[in-house]
Coordinates of C-alpha atoms in Angstrom, one line a residue:
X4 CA 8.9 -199.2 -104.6
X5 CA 11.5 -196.1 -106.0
X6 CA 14.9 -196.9 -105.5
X7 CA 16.5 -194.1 -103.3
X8 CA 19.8 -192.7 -104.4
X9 CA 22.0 -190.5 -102.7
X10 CA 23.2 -187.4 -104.8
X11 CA 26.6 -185.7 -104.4
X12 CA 26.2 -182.0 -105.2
X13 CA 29.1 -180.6 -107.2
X14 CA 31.5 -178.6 -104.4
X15 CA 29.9 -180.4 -101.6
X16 CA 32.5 -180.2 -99.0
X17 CA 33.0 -183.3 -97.3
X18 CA 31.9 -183.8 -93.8
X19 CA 34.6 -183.9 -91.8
X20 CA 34.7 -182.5 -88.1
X21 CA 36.4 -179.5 -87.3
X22 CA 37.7 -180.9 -84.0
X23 CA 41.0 -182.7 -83.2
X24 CA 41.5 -185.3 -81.0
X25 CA 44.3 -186.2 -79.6
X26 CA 44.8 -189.7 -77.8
X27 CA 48.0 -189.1 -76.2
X28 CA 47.7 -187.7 -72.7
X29 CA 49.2 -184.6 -72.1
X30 CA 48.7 -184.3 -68.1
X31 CA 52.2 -183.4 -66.3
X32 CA 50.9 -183.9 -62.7
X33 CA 54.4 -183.3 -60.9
X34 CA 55.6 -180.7 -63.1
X35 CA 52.4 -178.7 -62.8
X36 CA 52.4 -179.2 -59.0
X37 CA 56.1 -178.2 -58.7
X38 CA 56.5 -174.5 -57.5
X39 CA 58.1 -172.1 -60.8
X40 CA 60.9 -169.6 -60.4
X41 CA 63.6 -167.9 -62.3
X42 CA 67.2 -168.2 -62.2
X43 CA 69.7 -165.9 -63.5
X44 CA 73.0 -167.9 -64.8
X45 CA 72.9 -171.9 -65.7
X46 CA 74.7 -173.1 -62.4
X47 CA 72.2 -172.0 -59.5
X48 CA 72.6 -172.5 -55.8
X49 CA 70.6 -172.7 -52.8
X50 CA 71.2 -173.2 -49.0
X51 CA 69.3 -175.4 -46.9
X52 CA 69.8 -174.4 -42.9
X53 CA 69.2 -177.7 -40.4
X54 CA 68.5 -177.2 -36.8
X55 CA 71.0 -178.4 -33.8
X56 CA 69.3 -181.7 -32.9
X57 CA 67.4 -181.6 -30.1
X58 CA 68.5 -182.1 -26.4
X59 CA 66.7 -183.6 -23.3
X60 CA 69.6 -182.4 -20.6
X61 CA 69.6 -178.9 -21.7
X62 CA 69.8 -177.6 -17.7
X63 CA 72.9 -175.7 -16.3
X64 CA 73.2 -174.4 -12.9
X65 CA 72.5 -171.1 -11.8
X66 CA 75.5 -168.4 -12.3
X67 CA 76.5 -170.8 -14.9
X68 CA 78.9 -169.0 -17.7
X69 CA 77.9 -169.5 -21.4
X70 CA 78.6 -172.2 -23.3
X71 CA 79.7 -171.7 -26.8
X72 CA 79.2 -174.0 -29.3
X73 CA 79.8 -174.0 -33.1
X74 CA 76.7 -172.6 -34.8
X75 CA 75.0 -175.7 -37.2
X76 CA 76.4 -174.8 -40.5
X77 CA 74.0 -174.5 -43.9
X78 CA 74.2 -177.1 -46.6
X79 CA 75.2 -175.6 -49.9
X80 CA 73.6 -177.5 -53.3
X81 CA 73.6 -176.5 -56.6
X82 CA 71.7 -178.1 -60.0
X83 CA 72.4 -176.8 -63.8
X84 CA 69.8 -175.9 -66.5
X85 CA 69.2 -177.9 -69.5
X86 CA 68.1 -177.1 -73.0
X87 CA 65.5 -178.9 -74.0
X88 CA 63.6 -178.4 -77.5
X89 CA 60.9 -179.2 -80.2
X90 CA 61.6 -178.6 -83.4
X91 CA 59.0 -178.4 -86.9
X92 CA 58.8 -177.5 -90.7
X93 CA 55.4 -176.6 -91.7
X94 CA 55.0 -176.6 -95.8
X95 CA 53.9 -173.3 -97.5
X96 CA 51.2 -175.0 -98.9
X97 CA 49.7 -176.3 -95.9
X98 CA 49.6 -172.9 -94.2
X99 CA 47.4 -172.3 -97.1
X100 CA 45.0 -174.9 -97.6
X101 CA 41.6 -175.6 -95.6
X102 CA 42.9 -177.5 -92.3
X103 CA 40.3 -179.0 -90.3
X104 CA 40.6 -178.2 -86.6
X105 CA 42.8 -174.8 -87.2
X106 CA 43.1 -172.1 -88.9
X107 CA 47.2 -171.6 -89.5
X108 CA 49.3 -175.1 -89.7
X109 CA 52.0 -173.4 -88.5
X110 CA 50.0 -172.0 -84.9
X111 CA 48.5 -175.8 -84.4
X112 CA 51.9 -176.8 -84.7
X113 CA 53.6 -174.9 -82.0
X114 CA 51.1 -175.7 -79.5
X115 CA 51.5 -179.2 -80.2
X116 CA 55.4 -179.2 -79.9
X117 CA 54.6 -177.3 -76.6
X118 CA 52.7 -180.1 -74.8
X119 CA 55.3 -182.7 -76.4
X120 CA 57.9 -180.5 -74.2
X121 CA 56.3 -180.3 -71.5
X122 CA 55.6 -184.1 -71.6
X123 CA 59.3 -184.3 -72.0
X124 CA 60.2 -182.7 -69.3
X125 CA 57.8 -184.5 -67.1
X126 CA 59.1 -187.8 -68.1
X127 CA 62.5 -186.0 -67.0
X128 CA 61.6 -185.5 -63.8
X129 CA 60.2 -189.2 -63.0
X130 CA 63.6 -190.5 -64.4
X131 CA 66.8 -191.2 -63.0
X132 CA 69.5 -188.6 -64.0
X133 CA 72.3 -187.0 -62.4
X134 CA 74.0 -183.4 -62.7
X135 CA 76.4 -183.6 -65.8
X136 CA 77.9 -180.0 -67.1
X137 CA 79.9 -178.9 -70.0
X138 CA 78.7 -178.6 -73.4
X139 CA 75.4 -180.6 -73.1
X140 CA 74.4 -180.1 -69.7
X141 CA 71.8 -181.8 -67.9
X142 CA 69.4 -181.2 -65.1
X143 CA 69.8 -183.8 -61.8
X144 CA 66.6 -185.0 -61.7
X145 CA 64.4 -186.1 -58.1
X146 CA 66.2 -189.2 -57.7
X147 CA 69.5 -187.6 -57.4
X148 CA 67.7 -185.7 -54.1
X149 CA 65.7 -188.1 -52.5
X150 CA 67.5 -190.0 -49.5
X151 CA 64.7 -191.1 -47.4
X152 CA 64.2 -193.6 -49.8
X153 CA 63.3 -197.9 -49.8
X154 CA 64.9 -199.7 -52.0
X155 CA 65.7 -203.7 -52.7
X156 CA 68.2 -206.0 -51.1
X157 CA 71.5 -204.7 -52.7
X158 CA 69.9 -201.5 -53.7
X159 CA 71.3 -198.1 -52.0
X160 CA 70.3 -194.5 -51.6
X161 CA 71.7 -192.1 -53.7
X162 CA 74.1 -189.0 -52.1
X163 CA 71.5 -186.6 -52.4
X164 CA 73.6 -184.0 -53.7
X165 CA 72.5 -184.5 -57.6
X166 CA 75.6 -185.9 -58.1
X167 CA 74.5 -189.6 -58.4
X168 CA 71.2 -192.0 -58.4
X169 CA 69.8 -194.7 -56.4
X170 CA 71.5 -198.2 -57.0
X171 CA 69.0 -201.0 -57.6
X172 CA 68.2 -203.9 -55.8
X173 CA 66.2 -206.7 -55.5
X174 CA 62.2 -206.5 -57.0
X175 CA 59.9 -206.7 -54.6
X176 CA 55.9 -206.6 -54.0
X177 CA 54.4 -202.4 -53.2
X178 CA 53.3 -202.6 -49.7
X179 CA 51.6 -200.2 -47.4
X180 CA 54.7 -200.7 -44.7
X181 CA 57.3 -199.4 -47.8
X182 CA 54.9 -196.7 -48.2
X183 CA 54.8 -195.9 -44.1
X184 CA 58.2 -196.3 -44.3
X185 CA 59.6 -193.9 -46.8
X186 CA 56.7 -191.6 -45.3
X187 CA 58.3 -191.9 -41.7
X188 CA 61.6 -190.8 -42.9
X189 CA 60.4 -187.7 -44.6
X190 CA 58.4 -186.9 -41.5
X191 CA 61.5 -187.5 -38.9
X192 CA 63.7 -185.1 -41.2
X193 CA 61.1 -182.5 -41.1
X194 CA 59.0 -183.2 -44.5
X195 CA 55.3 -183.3 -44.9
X196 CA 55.0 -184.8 -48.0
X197 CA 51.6 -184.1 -49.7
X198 CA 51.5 -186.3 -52.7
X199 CA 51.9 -190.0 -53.4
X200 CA 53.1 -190.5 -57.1
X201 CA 52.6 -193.5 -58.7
X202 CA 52.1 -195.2 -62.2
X203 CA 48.9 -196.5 -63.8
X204 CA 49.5 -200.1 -63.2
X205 CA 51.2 -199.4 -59.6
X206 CA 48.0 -197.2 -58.7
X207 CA 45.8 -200.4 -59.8
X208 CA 47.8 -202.0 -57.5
X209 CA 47.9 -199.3 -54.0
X210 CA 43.9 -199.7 -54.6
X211 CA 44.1 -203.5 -54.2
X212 CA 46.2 -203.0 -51.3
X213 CA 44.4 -204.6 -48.1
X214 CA 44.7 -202.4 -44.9
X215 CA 42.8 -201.0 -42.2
X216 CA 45.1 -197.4 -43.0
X217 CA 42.6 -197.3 -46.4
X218 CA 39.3 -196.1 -45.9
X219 CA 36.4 -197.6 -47.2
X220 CA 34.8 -195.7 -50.2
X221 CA 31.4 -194.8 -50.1
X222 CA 29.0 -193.3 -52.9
X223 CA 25.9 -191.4 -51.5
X224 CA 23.1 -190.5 -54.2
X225 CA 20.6 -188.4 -54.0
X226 CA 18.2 -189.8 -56.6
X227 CA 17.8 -193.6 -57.6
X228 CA 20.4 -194.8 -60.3
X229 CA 22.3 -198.2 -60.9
X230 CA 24.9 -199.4 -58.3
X231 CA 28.6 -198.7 -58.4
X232 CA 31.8 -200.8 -57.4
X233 CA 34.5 -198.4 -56.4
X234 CA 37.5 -199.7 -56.3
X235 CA 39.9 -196.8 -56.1
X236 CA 41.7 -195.0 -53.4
X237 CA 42.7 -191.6 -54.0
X238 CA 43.8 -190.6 -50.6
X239 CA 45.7 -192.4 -48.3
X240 CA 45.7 -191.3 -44.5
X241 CA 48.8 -192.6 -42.9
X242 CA 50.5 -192.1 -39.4
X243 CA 52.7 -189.3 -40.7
X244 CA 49.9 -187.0 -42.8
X245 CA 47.7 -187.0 -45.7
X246 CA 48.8 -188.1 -49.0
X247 CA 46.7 -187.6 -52.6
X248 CA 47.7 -190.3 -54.5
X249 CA 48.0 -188.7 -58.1
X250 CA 48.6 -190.6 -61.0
X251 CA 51.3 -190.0 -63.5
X252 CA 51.6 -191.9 -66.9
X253 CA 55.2 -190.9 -67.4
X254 CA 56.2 -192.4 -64.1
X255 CA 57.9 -195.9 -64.1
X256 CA 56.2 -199.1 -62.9
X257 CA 59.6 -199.7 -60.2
X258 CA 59.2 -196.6 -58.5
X259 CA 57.0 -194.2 -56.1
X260 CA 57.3 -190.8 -55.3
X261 CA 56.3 -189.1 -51.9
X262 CA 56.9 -185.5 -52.6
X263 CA 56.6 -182.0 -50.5
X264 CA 55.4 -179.7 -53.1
X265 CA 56.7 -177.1 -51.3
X266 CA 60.2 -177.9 -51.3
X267 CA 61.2 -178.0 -54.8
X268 CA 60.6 -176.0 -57.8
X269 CA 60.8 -176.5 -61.6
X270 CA 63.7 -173.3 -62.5
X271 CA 64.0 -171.1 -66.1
X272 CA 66.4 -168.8 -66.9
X273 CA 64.5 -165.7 -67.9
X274 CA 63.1 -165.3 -72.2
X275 CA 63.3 -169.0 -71.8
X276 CA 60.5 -170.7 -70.6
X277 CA 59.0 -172.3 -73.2
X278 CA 60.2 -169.8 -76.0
X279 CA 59.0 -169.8 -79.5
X280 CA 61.6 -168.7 -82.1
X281 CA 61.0 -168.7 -85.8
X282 CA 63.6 -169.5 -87.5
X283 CA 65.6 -168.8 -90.7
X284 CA 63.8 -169.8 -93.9
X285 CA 65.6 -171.9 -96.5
X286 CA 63.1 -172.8 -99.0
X287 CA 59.3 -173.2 -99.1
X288 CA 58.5 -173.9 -95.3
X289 CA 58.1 -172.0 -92.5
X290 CA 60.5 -173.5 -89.4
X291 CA 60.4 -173.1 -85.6
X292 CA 61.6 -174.5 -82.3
X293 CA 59.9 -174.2 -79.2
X294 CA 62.8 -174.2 -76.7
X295 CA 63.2 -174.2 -72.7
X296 CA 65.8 -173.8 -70.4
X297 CA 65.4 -175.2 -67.2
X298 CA 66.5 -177.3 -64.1
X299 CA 65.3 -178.3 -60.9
X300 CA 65.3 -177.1 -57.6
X301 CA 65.1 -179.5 -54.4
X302 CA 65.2 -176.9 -51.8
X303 CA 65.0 -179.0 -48.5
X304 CA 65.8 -183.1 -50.3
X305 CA 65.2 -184.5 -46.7
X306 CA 61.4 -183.6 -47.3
X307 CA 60.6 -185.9 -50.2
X308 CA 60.6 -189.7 -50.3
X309 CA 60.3 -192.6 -52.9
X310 CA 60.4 -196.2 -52.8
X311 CA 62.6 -197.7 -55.6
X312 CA 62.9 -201.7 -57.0
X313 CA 59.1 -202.5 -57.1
X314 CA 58.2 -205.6 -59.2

């Protein structure tokens, strides 16, 4: 029998895929759901107007003069914008060779530094960090809102001015009743919160959870195929509304979120939302940043909700 050989022909390129895959997760589920708008100057303010609370011996008797009373007064807040930025180098030479994946080195970059932003700023928003100004300012993030909030023995709620964050407490097991509980309190003071954030491991865990509030899932095929265990919940029906329980990998394995999408808003100062600005060259490389100002918004705090000190 011939012996088979394999021949290389001279300039054969090798075979190499012209599609890049990238293992690092790029979803940002709370900034994406978060409302965008534009602020004109770094410090920006917003009013939140409460009702009088509500009375069950509101009579008077007939002929009965007026009754003044001092008009229920809005709450002012205010947040600060932070600079956040990606920076890159991209070599003359590799703007020139054959890239697989992309045409211009310098183009694939600054998409890339883009998502790493954005994850950035995502992994911002699940942290704890209060207002700080001067030269390096930075953004209060959702803890420093959040009052209807469960924490550990010893733990405490932050201000809810951005000026501070939760204190922790003792660790303790997720439970449905933390859940109803931080979902009550948002309820009470006029929230509707719409989705349920939690980590990877802690949504492994809210699926395990055993309850008569989770519904049973069910799988209906129309043609014959090998059986399925489900053993996820993605929406959980409570006494106080509806929440999608979304999944974020930048999100801590202590913490929930129970958020109002409507009342709160990622902010930019205008030219700089995600802005791409060459930069000066110095030598044989072509630099860039990709840079964003922003800060965020928590128009009404008393509509979110979060359970803190989670084992």
């Amino acid at each position: 029998m011939a012996t088979q050989t394999t021949v290389i022909a001279i300039g054969e390129r090798e075979d190499l895929s012209d599609v890049i895959t990238r293992i690092d997760p790029d979803e940002t589920p709370i900034y994406s759901s978060l409302r965008k708008e534009t602020v004109n100057n770094t410090t920006f303010d917003w009013l939140v107007q409460e009702l009088a609370a509500a009375s069950a011996t509101n009579y008077v008797a007939e002929g009965a003069d007026a009754s003044y009373a001092t008009p229920t007064q809005a709450v002012r807040f205010s947040n600060v914008t932070q600079i956040s930025q990606k920076d890159a180098a991209v070599s003359g030479t590799l703007d020139s060779v054959d890239t697989a994946g992309r045409d211009r080195e310098t183009a694939y970059q600054k998409v890339l530094k883009g998502l790493e932003l954005r994850r950035d700023i995502e992994k911002g928003l699940c942290s704890d960090n209060a207002k700080a100004t001067g030269a390096t300012r930075e953004t209060a993030n959702l803890s420093s809102w959040i009052t209807n909030v469960s924490v550990g023995s010893g733990g405490a709620a932050p201000t809810g001015d951005g000026s501070d964050v939760p204190t922790g407490g003792t660790d303790r097991d997720l439970s449905l009743a933390l859940i109803d509980a931080a979902h009550q309190a948002a309820y009470e003071d006029g929230g509707n919160p719409n989705m349920l954030v939690v980590s990877p491991a802690k949504k492994a865990t809210f699926s395990d959870l055993s309850s008569g509030s989770v519904a049973t899932n069910q799988i209906q095929y129309t043609a014959p195929r090998e059986a399925a265990i489900v053993g996820s919940v993605s929406l959980y029906l409570s006494d106080y509304g509806e929440l999608s329980v979304v999944i974020d990998r930048q999100m801590g394995n202590d913490r929930l979120y129970l958020l109002d999408s409507d009342y709160a808003s990622v902010v930019t100062l205008p030219g700089r939302n995600f802005l791409v600005e060459d930069l000066a060259k110095t030598g044989d490389a072509a630099k860039f940043q990709v840079i964003t100002e922003y800060g965020l918004k928590v128009s009404a705090p008393k509509a979110h909700g979060a359970v803190y000190d989670l084992n």
